[in-house]
Coordinates of N, CA, C and O in Angstrom, one line a residue:
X185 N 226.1 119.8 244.2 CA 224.8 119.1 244.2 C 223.9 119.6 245.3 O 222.7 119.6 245.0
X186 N 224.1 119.8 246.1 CA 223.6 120.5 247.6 C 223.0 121.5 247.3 O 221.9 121.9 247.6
X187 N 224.1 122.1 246.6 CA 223.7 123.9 246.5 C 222.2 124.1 245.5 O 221.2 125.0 245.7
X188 N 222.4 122.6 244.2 CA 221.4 123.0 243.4 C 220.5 122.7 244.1 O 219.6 123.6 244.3
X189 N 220.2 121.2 244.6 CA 219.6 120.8 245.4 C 218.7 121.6 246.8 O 217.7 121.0 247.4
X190 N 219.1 122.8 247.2 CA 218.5 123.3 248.0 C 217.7 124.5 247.5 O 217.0 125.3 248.2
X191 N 217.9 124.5 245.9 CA 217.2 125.9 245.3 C 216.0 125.2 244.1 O 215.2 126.0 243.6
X192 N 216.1 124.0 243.9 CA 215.4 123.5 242.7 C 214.7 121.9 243.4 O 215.1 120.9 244.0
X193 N 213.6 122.4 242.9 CA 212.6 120.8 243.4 C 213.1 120.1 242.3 O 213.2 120.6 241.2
X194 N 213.5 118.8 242.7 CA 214.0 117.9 242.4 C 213.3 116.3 242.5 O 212.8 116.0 243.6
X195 N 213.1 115.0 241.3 CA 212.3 113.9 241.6 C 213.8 113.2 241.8 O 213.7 112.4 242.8
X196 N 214.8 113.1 241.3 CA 216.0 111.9 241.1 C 217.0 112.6 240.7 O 217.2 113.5 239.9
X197 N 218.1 111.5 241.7 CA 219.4 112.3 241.4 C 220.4 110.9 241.2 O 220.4 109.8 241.9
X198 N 221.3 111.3 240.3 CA 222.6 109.7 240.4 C 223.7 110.5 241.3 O 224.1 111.7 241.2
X199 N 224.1 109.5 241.9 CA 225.1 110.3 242.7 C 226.3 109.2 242.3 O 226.4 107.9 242.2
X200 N 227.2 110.2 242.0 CA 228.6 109.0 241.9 C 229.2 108.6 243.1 O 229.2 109.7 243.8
X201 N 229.9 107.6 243.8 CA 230.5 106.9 245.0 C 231.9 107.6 244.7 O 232.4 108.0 245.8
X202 N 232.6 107.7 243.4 CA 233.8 108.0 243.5 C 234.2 109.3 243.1 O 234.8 109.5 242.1
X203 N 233.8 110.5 244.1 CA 234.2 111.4 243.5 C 235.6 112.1 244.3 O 236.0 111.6 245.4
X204 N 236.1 113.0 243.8 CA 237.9 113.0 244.2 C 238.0 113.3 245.7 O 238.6 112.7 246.6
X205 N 237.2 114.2 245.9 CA 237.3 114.4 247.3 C 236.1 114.2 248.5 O 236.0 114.7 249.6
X206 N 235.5 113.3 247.7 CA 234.2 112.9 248.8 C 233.6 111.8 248.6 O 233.4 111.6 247.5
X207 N 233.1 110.8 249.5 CA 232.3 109.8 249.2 C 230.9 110.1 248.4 O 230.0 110.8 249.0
X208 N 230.6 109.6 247.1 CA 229.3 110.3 247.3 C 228.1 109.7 248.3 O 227.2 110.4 248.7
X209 N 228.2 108.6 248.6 CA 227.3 108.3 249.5 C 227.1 109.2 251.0 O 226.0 109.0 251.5
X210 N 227.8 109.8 251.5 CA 227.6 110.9 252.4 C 227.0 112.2 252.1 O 226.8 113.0 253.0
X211 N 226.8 112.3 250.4 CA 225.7 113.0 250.2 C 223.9 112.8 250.7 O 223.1 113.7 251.0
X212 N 223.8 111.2 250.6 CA 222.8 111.1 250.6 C 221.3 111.5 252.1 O 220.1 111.7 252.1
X213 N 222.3 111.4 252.9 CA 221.3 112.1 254.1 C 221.1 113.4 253.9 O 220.1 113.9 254.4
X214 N 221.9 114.1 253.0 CA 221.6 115.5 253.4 C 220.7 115.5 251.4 O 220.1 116.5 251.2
X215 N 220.7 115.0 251.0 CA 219.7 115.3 250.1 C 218.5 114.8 250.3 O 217.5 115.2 249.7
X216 N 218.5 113.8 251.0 CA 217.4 113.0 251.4 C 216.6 114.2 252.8 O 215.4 114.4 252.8
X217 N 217.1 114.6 253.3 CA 216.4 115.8 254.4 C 216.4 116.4 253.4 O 215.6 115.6 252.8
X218 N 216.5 117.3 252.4 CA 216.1 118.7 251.6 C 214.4 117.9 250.7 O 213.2 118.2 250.9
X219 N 214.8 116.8 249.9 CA 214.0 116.2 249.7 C 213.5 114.5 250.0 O 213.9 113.5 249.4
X220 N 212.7 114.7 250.9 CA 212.5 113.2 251.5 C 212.1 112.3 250.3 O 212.7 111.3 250.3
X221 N 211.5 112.4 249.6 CA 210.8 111.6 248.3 C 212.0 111.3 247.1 O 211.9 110.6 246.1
X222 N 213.0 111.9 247.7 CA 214.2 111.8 246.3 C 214.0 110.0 245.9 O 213.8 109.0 246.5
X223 N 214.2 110.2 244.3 CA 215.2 109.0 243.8 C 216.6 109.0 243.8 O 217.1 109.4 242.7
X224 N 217.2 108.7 244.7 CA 218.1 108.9 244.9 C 218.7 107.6 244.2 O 217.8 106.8 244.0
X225 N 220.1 107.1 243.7 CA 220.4 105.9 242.6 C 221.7 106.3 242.4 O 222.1 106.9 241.5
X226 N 222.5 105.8 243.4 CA 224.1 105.6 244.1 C 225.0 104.7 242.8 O 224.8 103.4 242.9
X227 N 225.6 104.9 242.1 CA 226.4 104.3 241.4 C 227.6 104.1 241.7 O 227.7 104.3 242.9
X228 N 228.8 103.7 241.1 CA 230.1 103.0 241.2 C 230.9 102.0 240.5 O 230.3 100.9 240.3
X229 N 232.1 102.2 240.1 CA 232.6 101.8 239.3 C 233.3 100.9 240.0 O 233.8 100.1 239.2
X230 N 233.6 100.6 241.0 CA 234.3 100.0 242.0 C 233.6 99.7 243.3 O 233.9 99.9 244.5
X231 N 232.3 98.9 242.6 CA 230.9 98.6 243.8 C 232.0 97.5 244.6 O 232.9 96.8 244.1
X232 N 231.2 97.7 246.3 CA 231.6 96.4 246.9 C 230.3 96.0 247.6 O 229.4 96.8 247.8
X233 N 230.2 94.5 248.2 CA 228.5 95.0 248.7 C 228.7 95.8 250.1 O 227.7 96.3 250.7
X234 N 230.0 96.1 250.8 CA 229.5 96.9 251.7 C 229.3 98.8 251.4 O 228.6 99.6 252.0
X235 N 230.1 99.0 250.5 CA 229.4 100.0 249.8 C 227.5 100.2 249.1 O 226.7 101.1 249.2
X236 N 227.5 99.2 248.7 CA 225.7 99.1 248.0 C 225.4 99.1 249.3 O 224.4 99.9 249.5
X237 N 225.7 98.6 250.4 CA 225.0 98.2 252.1 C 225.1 99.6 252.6 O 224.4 100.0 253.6
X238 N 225.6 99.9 252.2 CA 226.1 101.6 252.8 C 225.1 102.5 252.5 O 224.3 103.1 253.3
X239 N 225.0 102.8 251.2 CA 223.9 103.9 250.6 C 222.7 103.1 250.8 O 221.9 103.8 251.4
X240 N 222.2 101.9 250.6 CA 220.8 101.8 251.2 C 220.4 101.6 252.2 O 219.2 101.5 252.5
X241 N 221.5 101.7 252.9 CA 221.0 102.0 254.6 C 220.7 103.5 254.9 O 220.1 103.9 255.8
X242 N 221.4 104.3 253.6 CA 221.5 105.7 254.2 C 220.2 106.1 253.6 O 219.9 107.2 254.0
X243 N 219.3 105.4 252.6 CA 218.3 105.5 251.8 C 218.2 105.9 250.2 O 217.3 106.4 249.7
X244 N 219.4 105.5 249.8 CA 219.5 105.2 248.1 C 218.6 104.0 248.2 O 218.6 103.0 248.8
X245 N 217.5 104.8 247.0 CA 216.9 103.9 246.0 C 217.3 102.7 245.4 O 216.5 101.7 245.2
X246 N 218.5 102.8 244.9 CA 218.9 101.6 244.0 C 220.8 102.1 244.1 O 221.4 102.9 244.7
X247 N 221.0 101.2 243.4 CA 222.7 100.9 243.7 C 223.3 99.9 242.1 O 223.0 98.7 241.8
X248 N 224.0 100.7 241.4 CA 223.9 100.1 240.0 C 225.9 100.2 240.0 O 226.7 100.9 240.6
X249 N 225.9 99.7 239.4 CA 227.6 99.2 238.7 C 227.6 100.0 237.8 O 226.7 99.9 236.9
X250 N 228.6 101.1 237.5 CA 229.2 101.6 236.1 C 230.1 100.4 235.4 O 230.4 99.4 236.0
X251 N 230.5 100.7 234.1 CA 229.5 101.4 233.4 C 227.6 100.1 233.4 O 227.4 98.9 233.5
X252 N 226.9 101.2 233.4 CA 225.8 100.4 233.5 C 224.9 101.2 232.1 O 224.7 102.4 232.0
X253 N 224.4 99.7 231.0 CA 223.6 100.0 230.0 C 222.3 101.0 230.7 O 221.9 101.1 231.9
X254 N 221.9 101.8 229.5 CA 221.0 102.8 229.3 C 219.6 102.0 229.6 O 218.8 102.3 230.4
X255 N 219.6 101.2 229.1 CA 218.1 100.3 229.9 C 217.6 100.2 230.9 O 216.6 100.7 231.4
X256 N 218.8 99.2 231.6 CA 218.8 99.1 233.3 C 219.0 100.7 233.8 O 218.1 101.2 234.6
X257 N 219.9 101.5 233.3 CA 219.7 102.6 234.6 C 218.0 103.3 234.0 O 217.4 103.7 235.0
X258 N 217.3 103.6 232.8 CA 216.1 104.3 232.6 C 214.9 103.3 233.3 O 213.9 103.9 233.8
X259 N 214.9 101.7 233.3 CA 214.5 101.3 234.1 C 214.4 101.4 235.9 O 213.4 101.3 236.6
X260 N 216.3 101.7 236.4 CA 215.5 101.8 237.4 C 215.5 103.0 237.6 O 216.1 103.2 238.7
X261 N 215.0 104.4 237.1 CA 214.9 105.3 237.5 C 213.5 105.5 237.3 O 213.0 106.4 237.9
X262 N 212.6 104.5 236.5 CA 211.5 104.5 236.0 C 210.6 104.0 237.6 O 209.8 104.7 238.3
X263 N 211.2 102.5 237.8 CA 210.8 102.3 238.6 C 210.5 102.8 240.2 O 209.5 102.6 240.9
X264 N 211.7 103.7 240.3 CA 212.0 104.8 241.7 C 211.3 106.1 241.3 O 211.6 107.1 242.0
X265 N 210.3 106.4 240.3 CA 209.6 107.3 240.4 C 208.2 106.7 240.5 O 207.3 107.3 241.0
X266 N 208.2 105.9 240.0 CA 206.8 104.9 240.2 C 206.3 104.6 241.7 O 205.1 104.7 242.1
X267 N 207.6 104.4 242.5 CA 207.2 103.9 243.7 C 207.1 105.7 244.7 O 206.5 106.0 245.8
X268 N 207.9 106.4 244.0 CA 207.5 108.2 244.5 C 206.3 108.6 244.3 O 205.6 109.2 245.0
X269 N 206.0 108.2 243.0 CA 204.4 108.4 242.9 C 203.4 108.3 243.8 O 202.6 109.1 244.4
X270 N 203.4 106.6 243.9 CA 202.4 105.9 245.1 C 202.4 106.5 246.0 O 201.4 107.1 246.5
X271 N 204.0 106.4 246.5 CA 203.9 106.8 248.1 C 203.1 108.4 248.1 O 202.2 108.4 248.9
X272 N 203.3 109.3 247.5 CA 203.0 111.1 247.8 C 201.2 110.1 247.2 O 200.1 110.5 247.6
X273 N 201.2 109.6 246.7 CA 199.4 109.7 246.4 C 199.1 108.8 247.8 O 198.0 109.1 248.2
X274 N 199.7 107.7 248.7 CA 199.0 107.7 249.6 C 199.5 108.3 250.8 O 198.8 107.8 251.7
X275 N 200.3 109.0 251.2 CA 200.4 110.4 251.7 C 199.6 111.7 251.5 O 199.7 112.6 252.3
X276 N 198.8 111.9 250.5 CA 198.0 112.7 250.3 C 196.3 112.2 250.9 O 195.3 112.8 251.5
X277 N 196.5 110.4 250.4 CA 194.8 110.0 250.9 C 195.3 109.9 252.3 O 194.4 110.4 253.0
X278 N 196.4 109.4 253.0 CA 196.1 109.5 254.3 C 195.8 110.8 255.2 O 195.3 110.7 256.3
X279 N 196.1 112.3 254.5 CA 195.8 113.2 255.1 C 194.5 113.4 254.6 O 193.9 114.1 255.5
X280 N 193.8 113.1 253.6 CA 192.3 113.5 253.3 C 191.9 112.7 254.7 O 191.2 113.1 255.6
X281 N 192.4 111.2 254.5 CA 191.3 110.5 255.7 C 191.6 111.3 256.9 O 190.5 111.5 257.4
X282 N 192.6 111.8 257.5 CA 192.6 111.9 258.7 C 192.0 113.6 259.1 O 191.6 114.0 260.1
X283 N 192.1 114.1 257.9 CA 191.3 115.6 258.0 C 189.8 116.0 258.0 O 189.0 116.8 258.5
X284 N 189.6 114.6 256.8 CA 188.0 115.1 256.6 C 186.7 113.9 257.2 O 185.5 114.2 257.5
X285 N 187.2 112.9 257.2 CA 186.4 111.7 257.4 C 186.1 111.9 259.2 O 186.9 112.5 259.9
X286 N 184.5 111.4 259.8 CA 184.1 111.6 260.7 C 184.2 109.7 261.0 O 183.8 109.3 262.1
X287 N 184.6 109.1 260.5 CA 184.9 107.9 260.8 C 185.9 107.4 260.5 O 186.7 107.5 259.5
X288 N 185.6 106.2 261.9 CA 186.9 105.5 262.7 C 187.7 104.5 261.3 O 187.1 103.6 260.7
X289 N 189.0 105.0 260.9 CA 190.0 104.4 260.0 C 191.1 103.6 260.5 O 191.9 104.2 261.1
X290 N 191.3 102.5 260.4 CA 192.6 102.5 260.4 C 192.7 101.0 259.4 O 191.8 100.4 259.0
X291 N 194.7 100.7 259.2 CA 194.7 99.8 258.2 C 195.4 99.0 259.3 O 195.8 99.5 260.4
X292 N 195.7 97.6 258.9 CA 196.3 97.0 259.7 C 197.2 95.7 258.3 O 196.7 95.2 257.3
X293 N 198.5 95.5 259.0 CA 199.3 94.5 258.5 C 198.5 92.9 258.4 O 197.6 92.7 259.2
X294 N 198.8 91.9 257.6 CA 198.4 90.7 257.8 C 198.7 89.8 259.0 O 198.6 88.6 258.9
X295 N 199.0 90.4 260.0 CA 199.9 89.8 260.9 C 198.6 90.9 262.6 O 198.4 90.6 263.8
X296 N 198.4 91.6 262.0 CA 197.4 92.2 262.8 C 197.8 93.6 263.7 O 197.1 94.2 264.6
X297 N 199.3 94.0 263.1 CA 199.4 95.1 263.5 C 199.2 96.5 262.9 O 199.6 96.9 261.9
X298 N 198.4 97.2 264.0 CA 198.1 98.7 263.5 C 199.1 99.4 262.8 O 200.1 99.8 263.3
X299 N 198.7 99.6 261.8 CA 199.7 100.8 260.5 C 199.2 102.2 260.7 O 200.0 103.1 261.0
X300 N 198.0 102.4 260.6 CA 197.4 103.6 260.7 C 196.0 103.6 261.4 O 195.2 102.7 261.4
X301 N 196.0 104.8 261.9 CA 194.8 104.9 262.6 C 194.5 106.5 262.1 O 195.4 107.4 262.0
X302 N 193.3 106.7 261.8 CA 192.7 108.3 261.6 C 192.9 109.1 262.7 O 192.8 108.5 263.8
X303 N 193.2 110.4 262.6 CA 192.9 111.2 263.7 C 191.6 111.0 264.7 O 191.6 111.3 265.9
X304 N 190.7 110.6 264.2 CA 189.0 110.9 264.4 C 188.8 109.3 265.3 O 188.0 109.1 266.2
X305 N 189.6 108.7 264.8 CA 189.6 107.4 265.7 C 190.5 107.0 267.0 O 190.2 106.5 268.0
X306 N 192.0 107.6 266.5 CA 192.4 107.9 267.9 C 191.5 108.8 268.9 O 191.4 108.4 270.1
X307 N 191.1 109.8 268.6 CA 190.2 110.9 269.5 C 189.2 109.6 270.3 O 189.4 109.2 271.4
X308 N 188.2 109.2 269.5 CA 187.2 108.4 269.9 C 187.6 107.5 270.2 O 186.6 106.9 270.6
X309 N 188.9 106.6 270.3 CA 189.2 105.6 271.3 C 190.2 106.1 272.6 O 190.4 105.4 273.6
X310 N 190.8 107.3 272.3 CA 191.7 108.1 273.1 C 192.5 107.5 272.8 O 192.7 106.5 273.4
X311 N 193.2 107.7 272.0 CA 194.6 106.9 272.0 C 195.7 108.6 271.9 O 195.5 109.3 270.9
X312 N 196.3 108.9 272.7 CA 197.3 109.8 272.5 C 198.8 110.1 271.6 O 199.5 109.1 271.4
X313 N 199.1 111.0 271.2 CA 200.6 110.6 270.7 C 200.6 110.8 269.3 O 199.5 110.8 268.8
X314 N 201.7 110.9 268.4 CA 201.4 111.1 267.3 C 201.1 109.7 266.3 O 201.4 108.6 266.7
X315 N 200.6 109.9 265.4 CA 199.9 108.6 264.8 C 201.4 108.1 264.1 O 201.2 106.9 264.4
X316 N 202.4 108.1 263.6 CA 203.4 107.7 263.3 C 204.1 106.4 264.6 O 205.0 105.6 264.3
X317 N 203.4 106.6 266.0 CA 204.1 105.9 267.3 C 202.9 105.2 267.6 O 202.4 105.3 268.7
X318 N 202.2 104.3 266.7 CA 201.0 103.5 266.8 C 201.9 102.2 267.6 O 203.0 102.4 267.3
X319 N 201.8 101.2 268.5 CA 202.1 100.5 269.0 C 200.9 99.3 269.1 O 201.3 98.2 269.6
X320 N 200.2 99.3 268.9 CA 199.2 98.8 268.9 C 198.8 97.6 268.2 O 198.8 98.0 267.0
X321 N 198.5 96.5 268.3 CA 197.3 95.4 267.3 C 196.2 95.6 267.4 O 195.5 96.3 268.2
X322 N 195.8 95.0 266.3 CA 194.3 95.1 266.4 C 193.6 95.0 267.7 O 192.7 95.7 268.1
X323 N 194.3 93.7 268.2 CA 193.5 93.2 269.1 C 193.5 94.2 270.4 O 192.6 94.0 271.3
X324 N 194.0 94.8 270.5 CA 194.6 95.8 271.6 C 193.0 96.3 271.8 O 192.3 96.2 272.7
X325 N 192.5 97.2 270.1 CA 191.2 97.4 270.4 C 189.9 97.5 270.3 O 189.2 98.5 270.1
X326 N 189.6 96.0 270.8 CA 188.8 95.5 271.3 C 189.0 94.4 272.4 O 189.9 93.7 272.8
X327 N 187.6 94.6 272.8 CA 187.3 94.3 274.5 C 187.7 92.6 274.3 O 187.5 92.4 273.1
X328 N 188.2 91.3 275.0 CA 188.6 90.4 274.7 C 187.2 89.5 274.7 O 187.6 88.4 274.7
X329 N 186.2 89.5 274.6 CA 184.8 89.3 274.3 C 184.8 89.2 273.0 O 184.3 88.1 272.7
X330 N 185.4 90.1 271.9 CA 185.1 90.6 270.7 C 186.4 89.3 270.2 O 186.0 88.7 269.2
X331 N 187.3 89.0 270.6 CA 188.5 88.4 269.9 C 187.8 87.6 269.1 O 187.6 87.9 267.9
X332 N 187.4 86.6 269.7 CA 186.4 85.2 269.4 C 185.6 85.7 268.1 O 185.5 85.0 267.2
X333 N 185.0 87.0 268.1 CA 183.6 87.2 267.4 C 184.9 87.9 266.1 O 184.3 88.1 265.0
X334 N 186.4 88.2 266.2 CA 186.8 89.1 265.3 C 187.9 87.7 264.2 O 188.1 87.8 263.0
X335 N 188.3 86.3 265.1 CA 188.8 85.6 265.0 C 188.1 84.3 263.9 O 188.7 83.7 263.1
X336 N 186.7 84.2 264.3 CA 186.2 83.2 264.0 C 185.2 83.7 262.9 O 184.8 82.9 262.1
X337 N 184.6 85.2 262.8 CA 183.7 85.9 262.1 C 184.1 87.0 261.1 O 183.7 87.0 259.9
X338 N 184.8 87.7 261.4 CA 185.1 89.4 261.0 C 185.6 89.0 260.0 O 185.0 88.9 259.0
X339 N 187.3 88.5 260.5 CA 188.5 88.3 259.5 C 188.6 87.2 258.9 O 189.5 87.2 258.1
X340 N 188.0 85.9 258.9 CA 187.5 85.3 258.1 C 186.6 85.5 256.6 O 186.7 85.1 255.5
X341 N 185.8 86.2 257.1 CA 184.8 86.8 256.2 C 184.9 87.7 255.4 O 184.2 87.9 254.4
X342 N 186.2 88.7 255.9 CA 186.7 89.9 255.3 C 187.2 89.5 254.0 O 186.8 90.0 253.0
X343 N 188.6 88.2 254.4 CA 189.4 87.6 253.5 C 188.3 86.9 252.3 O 188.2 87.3 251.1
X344 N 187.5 86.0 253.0 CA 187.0 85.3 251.8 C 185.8 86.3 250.9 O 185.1 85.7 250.0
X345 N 185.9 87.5 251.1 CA 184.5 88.3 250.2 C 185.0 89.7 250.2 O 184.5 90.6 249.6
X346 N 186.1 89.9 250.9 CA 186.7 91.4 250.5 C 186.3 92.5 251.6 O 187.1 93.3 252.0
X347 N 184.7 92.4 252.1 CA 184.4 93.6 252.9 C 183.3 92.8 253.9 O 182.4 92.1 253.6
X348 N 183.7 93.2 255.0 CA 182.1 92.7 256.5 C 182.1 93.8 257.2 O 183.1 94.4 257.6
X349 N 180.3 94.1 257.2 CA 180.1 95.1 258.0 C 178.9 94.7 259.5 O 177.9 94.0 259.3
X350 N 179.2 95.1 260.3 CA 178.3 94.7 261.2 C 178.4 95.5 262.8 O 178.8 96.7 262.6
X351 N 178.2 95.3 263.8 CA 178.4 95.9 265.2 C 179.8 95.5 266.0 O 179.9 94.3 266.2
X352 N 180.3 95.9 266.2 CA 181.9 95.4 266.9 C 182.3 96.8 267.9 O 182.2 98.0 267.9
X353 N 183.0 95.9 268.8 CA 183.1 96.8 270.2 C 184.3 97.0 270.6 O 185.0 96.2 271.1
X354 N 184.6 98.1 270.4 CA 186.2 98.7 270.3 C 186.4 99.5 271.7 O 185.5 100.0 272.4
X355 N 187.7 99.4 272.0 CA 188.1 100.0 273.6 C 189.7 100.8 273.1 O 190.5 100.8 272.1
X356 N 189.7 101.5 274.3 CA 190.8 102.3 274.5 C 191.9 101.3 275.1 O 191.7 100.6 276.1
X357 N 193.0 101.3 274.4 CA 194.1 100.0 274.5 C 194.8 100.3 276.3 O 195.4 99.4 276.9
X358 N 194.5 101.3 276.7 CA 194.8 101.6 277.8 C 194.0 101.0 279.0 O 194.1 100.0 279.7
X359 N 193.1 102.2 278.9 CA 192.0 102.4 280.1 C 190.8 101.1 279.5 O 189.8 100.6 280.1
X360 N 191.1 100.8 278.7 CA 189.5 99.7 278.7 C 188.1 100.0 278.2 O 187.3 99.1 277.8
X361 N 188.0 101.0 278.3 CA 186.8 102.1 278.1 C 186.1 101.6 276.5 O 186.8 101.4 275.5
X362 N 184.6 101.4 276.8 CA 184.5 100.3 275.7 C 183.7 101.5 274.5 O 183.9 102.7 274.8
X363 N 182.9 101.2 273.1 CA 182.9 102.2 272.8 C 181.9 101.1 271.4 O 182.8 100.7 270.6
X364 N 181.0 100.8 271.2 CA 180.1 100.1 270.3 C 180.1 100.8 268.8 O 180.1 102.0 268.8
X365 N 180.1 100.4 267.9 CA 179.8 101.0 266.6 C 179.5 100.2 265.6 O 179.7 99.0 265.5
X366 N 179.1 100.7 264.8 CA 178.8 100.1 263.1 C 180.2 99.8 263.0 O 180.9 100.4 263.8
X367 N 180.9 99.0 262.2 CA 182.1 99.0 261.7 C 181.9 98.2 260.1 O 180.9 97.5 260.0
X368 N 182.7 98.3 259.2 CA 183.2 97.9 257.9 C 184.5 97.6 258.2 O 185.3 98.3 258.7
X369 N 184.9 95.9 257.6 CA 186.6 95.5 257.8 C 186.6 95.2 256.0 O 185.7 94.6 255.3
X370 N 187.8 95.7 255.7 CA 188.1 95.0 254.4 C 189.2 94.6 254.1 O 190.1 95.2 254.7
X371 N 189.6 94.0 253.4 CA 190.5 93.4 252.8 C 191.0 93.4 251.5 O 190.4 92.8 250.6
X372 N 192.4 94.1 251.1 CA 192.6 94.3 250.1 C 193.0 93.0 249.4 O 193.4 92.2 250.2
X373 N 193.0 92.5 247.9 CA 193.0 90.9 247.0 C 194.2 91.5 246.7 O 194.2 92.8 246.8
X374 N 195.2 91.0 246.4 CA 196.1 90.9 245.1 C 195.8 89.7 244.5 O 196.3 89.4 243.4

């Protein structure tokens, strides 16, 4: 599996748990480094949950019981390319944002911590380091002046109408260093 696996692009692989002389779940790191996006979908005839606990720790997709109906397994192999999909298309918009856009990006969790920040925005707030080691809340940047105006105005406003744009005053989470702009906050609906 390795061998083919290092010569052929690959979307999904079933791996069996019980093969004669190897766990298959100790396949799964080393197919997961050749290809990080794999569907990978660990089976077993002799599941326990610390086995299922095992391969999805190691980063199996899914974890199915043999014998397992043709439905459930084309379903979830349906579904673990669906979610391969997404991810490489917003892996691709995150590198457009961070290559081509001349403005400050970033997304943040409902909870108010920084997920992503553009290249172009770390530069212009100085934030160093690679964008994967964000540490940061929102609040980190801006000056504590702005909380009040981001608390009681921004993110309120965002939620209830989707998008607010206006002047807001963003700082370097470090040094303080303040830095005024237009800004746009939105909020995605489900």
């Amino acid at each position: 599996a390795l061998e083919v696996a290092t010569k052929t692009p690959i979307d999904a692989v079933l791996v069996d748990i019980d093969f004669p002389d190897v766990d298959g779940t100790s396949l799964v790191p080393s197919l997961l480094e050749l290809h990080p996006d794999l569907v990978l979908i660990v089976m077993s005839g002799h599941a326990t949950a610390d086995s299922a606990i095992s391969a999805l720790n190691a980063g199996a997709w899914g974890y199915l019981l043999k014998p397992c109906e043709v439905p459930k397994l084309l379903q979830t192999i349906r579904k673990g390319l669906e979610h391969q999909q997404t991810s490489r298309e917003n892996r691709m918009l995150y590198e457009v944002i961070n290559s081509t856009t001349t403005d400050l990006v970033g997304i943040a969790s409902p909870e108010g911590k920084l997920l992503f920040l553009n290249n172009h925005g770390r530069s212009v707030l100085g934030i160093e380091g690679p964008a994967s080691d964000i540490r940061y809340r929102v609040r980190d940047l801006h000056p504590s002046r702005e909380l009040t105006k981001l608390e009681t105005e921004v993110f309120p406003h965002t939620i209830r109408n989707g998008t607010w744009t206006g002047e807001l005053a963003f700082c370097n989470p470090v040094t303080k260093r303040e830095l005024l702009t237009c800004a746009t906050a939105m909020c995605h609906k489900n």
